[in-house]
Each structure stands twice: as C-alpha cells, then as structure tokens.
mmCIF file of C-alpha atoms and ligand atoms in Angstrom:
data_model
loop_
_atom_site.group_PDB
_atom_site.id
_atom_site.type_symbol
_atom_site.label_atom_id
_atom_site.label_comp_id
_atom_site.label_asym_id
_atom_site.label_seq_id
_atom_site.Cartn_x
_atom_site.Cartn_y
_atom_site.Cartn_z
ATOM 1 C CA UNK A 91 0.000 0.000 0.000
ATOM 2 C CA UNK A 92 1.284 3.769 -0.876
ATOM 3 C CA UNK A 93 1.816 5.571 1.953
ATOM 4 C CA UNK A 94 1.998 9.535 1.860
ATOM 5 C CA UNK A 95 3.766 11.179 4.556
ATOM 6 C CA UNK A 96 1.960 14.068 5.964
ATOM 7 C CA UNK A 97 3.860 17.494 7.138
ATOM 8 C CA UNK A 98 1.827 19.548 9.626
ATOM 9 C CA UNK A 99 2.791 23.162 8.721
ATOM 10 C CA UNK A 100 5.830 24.795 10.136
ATOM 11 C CA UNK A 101 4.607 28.109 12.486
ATOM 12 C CA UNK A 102 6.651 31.044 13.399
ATOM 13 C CA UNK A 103 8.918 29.538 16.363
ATOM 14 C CA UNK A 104 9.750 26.382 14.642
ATOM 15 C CA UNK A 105 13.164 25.178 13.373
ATOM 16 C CA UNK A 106 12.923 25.315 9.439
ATOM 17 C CA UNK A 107 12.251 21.929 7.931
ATOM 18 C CA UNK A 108 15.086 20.581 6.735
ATOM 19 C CA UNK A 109 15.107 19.902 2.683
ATOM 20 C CA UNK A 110 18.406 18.804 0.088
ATOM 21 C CA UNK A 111 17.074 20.258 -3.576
ATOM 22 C CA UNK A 112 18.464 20.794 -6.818
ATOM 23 C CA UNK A 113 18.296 24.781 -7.602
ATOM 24 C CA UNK A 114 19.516 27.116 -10.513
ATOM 25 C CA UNK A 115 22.408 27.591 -8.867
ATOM 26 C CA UNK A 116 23.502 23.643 -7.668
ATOM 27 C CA UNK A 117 22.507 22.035 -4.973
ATOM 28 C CA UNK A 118 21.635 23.130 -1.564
ATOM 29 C CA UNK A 119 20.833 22.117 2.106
ATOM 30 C CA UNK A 120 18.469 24.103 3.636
ATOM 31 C CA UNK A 121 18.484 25.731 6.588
ATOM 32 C CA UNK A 122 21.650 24.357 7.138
ATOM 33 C CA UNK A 123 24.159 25.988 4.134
ATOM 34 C CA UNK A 124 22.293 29.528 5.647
ATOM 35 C CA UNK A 125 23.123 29.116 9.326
ATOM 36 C CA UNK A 126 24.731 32.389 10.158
ATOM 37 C CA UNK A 127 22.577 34.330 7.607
ATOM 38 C CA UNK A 128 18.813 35.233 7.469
ATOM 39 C CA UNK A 129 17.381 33.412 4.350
ATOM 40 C CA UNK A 130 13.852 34.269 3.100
ATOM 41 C CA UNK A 131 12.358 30.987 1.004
ATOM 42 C CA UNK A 132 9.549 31.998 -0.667
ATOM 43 C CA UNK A 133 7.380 30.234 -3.254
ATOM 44 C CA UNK A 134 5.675 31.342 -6.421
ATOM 45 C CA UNK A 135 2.931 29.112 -8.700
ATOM 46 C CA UNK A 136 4.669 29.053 -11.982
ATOM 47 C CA UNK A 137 7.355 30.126 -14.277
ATOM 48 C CA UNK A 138 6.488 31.811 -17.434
ATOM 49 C CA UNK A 139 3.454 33.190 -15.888
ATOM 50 C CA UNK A 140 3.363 37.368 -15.230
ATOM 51 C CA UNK A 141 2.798 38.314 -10.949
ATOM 52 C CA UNK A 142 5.401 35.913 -10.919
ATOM 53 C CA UNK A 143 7.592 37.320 -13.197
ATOM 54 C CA UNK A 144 6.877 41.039 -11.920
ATOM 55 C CA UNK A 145 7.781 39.637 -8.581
ATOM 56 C CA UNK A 146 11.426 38.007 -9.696
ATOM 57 C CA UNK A 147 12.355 40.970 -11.492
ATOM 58 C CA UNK A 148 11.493 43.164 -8.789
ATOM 59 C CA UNK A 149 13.465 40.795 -6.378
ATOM 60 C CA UNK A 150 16.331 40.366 -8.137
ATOM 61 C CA UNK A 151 16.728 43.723 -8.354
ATOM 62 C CA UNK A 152 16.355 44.357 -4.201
ATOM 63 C CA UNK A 153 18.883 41.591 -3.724
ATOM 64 C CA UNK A 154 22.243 43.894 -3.344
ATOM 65 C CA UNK A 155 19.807 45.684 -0.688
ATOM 66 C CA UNK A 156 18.659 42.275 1.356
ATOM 67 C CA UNK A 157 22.425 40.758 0.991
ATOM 68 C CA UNK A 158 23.625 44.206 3.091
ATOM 69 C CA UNK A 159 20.988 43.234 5.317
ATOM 70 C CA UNK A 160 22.753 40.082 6.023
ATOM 71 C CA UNK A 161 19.655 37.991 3.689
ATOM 72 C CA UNK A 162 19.784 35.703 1.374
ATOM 73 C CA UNK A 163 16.982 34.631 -1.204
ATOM 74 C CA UNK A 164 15.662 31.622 -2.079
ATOM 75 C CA UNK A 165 12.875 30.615 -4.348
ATOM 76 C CA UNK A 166 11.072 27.522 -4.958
ATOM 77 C CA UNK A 167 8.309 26.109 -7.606
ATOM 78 C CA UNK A 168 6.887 23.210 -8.597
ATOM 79 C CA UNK A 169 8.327 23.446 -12.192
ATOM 80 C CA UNK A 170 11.164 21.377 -13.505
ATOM 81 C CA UNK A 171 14.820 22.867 -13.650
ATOM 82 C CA UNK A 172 14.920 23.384 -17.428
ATOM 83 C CA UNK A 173 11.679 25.387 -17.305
ATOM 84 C CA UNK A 174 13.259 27.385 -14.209
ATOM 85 C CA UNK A 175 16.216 27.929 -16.602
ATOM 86 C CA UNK A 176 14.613 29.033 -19.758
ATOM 87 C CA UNK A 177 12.268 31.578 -17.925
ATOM 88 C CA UNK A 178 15.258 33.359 -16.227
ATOM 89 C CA UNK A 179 16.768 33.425 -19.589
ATOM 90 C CA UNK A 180 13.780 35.064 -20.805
ATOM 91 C CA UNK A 181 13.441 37.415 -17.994
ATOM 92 C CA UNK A 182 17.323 38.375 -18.678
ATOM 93 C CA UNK A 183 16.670 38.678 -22.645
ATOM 94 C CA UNK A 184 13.369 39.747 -23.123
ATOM 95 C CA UNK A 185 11.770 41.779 -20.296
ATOM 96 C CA UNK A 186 11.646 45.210 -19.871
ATOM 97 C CA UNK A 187 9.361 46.207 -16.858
ATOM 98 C CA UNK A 188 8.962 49.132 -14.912
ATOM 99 C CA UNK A 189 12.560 50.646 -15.827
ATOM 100 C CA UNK A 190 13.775 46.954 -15.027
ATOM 101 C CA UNK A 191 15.595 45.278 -17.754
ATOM 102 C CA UNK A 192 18.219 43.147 -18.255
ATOM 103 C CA UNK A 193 17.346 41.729 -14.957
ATOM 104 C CA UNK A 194 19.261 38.332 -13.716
ATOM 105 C CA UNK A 195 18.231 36.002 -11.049
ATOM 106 C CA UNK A 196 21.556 35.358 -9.197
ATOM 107 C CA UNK A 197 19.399 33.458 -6.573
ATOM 108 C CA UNK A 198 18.640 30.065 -6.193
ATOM 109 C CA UNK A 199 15.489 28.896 -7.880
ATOM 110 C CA UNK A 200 14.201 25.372 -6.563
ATOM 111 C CA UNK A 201 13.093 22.847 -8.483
ATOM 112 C CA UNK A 202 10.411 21.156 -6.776
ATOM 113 C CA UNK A 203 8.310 18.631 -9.501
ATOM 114 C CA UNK A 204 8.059 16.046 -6.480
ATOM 115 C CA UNK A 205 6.425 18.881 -4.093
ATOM 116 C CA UNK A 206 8.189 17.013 -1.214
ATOM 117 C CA UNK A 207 9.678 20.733 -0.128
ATOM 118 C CA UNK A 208 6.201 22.711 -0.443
ATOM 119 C CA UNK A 209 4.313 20.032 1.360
ATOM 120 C CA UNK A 210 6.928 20.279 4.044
ATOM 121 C CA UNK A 211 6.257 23.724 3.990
ATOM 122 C CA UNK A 212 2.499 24.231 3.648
ATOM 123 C CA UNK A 213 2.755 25.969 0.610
ATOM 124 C CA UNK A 214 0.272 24.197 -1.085
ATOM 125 C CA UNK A 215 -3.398 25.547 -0.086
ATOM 126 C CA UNK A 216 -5.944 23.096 -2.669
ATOM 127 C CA UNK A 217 -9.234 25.611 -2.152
ATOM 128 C CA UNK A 218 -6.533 28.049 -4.167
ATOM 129 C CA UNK A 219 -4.961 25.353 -6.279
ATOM 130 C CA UNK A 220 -4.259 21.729 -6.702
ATOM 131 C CA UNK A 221 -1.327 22.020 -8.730
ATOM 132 C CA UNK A 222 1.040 25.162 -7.693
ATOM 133 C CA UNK A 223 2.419 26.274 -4.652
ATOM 134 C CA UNK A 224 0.709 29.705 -3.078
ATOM 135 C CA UNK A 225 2.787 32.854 -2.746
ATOM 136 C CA UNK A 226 4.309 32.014 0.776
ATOM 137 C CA UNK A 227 7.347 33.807 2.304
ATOM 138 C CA UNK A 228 9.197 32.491 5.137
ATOM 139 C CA UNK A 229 11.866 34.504 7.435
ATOM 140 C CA UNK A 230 14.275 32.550 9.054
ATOM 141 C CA UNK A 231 16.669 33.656 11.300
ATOM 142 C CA UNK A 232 20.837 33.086 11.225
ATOM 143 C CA UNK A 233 19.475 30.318 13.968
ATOM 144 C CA UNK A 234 17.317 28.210 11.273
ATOM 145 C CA UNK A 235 14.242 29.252 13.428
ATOM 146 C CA UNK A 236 10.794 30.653 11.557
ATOM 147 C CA UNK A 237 10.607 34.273 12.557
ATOM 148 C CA UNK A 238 7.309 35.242 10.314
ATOM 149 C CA UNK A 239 5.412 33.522 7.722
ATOM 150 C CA UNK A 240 3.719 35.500 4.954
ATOM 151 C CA UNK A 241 0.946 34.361 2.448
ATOM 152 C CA UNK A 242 -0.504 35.853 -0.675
ATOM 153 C CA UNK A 243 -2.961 33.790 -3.131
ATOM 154 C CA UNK A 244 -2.357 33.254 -6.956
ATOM 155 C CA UNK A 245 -3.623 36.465 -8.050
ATOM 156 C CA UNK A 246 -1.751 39.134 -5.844
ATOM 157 C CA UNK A 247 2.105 39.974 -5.937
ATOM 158 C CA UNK A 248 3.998 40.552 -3.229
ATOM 159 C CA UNK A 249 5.181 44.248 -1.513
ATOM 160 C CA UNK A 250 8.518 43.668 -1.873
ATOM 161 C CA UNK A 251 9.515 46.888 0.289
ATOM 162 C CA UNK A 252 7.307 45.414 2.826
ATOM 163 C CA UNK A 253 9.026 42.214 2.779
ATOM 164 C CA UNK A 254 12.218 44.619 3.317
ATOM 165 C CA UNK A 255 10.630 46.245 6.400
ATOM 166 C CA UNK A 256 9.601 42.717 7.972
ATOM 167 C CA UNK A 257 13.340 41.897 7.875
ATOM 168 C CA UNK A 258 14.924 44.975 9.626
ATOM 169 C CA UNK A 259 12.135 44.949 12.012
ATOM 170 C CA UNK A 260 12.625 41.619 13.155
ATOM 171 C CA UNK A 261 16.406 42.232 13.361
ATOM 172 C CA UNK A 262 16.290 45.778 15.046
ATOM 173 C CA UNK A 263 13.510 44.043 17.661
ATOM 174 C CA UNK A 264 16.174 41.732 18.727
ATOM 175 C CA UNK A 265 19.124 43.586 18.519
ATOM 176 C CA UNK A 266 17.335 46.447 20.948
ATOM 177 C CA UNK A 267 14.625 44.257 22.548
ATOM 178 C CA UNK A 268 12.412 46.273 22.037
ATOM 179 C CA UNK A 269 8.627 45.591 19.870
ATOM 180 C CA UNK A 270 7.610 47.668 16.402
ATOM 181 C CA UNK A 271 4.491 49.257 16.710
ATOM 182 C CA UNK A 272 1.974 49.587 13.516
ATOM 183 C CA UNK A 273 3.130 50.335 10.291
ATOM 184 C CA UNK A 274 6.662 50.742 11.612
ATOM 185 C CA UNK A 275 9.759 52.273 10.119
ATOM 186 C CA UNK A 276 13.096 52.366 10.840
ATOM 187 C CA UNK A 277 13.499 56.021 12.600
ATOM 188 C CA UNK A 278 9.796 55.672 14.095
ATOM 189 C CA UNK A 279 9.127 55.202 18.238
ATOM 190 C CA UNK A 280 9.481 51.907 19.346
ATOM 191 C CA UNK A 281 7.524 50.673 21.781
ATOM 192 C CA UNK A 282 9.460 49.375 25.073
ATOM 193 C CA UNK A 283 8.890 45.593 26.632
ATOM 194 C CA UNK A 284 5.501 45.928 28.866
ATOM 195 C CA UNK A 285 4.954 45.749 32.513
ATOM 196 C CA UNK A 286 6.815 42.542 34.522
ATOM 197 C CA UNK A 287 10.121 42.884 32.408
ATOM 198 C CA UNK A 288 10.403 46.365 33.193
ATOM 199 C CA UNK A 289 9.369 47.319 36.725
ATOM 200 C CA UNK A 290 5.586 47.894 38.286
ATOM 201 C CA UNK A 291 3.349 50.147 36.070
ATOM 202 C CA UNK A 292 3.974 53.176 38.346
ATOM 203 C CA UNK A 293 7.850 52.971 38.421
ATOM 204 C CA UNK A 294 7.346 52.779 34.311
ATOM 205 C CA UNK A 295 4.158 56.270 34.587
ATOM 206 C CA UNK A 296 7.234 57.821 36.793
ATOM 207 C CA UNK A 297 10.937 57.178 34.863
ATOM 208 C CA UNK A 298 8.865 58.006 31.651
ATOM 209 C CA UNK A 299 11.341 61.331 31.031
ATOM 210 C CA UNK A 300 12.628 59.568 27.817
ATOM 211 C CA UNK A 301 9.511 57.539 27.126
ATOM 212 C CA UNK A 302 6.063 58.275 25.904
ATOM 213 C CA UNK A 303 3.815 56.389 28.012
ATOM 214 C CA UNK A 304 -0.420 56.342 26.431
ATOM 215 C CA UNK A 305 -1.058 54.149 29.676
ATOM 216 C CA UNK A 306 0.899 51.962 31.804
ATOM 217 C CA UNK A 307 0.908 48.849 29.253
ATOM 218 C CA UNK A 308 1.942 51.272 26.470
ATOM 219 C CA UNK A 309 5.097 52.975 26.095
ATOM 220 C CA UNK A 310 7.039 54.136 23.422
ATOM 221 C CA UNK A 311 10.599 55.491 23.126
ATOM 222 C CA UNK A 312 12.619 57.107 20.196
ATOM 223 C CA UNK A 313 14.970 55.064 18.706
ATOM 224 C CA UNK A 314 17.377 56.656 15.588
ATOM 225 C CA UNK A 315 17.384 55.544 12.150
ATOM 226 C CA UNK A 316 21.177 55.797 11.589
ATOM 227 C CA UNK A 317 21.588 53.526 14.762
ATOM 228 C CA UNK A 318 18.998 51.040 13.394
ATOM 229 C CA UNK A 319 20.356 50.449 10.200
ATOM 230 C CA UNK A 320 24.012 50.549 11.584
ATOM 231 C CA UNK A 321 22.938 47.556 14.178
ATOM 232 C CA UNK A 322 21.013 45.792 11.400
ATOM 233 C CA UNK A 323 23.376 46.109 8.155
ATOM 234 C CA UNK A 324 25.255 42.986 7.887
ATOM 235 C CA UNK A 325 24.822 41.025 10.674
HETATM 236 C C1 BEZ B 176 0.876 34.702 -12.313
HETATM 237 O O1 BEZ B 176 1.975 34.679 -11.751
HETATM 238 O O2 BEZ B 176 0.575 35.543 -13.132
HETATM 239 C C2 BEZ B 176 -0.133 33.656 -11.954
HETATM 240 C C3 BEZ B 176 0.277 32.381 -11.648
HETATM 241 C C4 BEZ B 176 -0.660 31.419 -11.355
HETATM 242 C C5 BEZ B 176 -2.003 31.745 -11.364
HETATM 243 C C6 BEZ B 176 -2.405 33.037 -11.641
HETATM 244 C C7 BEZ B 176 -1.463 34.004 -11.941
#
C-alpha cells in the first residue's frame, strides 16, 4: 500500500524543515548551508506566468539591498529545472518592466516537480490550487528558526519593500529588545517591553522622562534611524 507522509505546517517559532534540492544555482541544504545568515524561502505558482515574473524581477533587483541586510533569497516552484532555466533566460533577454531590464536572477530557484519541499512547507493551499504552490514567504533567522510567515494567493504579488521592512524589524527588535508598533519604520518610536520585564506600572508612569507612556501597558521610546540600520546592516 502507498503511503503519503503528511507534514503539519511549520509556524513562526519552529526550526525550518530541513530539505536537500536541486536549484539554478547547484545544490543546496536548507536551513543548514544559511546558518549564520537570514534566508527568506519563498514560493511562487509558476514560471512563465506574469505576478510571478513582476515579482522576480522586482526581487532580483532588491537583492544587493537584502544581501547588506545580512539575507539571502531563495525561491522555490513546482516546475522542472529546465523550465526554471529558460524563464530566467527570458526574464534576462526579453523583459523590460517598470525601468527593469536586463534583470538576472543570481538566486537560487528550486526545483520542486516532487512537491516534497512545499508540502513540508504548507505551501500548497488546494481551495486556491491543486497544482502550484501559493505565494508564501518564510523569514528565518541566522538560527534556522521561523521568525514570520507570509501568504498571498495566486492572483496578488507581493510588496517587496514590505518584505524589506519585515526583515529589519525583526532584526532591530532583537538587537534592541524592544517591539515595532503599527506600520513601523526604521526612525519611528518603538515601543518598550511591557509591565513585569520592566518594573511595576507606576515605576514605568514615573521614569517616563525619555519615554512616551499612552497608559501603563503602552510605552514608546525614540529610537534613531542611523543607529537602526548601523545595528542591522550585515549582521
Ligand atoms: C501569475 O503569476 O501571473 C499567476 C500564476 C498562477 C495563477 C495566476 C497568476
């Protein structure tokens, strides 16, 4: 009798499932050739198809900006290596989009006919699609731990510049300890750990002088862009 193994899906917290897959650019091991670095996997449905292609160029042209962020890329779909390889091609040759052109995917591109890695991964949703992976995005940290999951359906491309902003808030939040409130950006208030980690709700009302306190479970304090982005660049 055929047996199917069944994955549950990885959640933020989690070690990244572990996966060996053939890619545009050789093999890899994942998490483990990435320890040290973040790495953001992300899946699309299909090559030669246009979100997708919209998204890669606009990707591969961000990358210089996520490698100084200490980030490396990697993509996966459930198309064959050859058909990986001639759509990149085409993207290089053919495309012009949005003042992009020329545009090469110096990334690794997973092949993934088998869907062994997106069932590990939950990025197969069947009420969207039988047959190609969803847009997911997951951040995982220089540990190999899932620090934020991200998913889009067929029809809508990513926010790349979000995707951007995910990473340096998660690495700012742990490199000050502190949490990003709404709609966050580097050089915005940050708001500081709540009551329990940091003293009784009156000692927090009364050293407020460099904090913004709304009540006593909600403070903020300023925190500079430069010394964001220093702490965050490349490490
Ligand atoms: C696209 O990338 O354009 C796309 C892929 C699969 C389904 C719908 C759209």
């Amino acid at each position: 009798m055929e047996s199917k193994e069944v994955f549950a899906m990885p959640r933020i917290g989690d070690a990244a499932p572990e996966f060996k897959a053939v890619t545009t650019q050789g093999n890899i091991h994942f998490p483990n050739d990435y320890k040290g670095s973040w790495v953001i996997l992300f899946s699309h449905p299909a090559d030669f198809t246009p979100v997708c292609t919209s998204e890669f160029m606009t990707f591969a042209t961000m990358e210089k900006q996520f490698e100084e962020a200490n980030c490396k890329l990697v993509g996966l779909s459930v198309d064959g290596l050859y058909s990986h390889i001639a759509w990149l091609r085409t993207i290089k040759e053919k495309i012009e989009y949005k003042g992009m052109k020329d545009v090469e995917v110096k990334f690794p591109l997973i092949e993934d006919i088998t869907m062994e890695v997106a069932n590990k991964y939950g990025m197969l949703m069947p009420g969207e699609s039988n047959t190609k992976a969803v847009r997911a995005v997951f951040f995982v940290d220089p540990k190999g731990i899932i620090r934020t999951i991200i998913y889009y359906p067929l029809s809508l491309g990513r926010n790349f510049d979000e995707l951007y902003r995910v990473l340096i808030a998660l690495k700012a939040a742990d490199e000050f300890g502190v949490a990003m409130p709404a709609d966050w950006r580097p050089g915005d208030d940050v708001i500081v750990p709540t009551a329990g980690s940091c003293g009784t709700a009156k000692e927090r009302m009364e050293s407020k002088g460099e904090m913004t306190c709304y009540d006593w479970f909600f403070c903020t304090k300023k925190l500079d862009k430069d010394e964001v982005m220093k702490k965050v660049l490349k490490k």
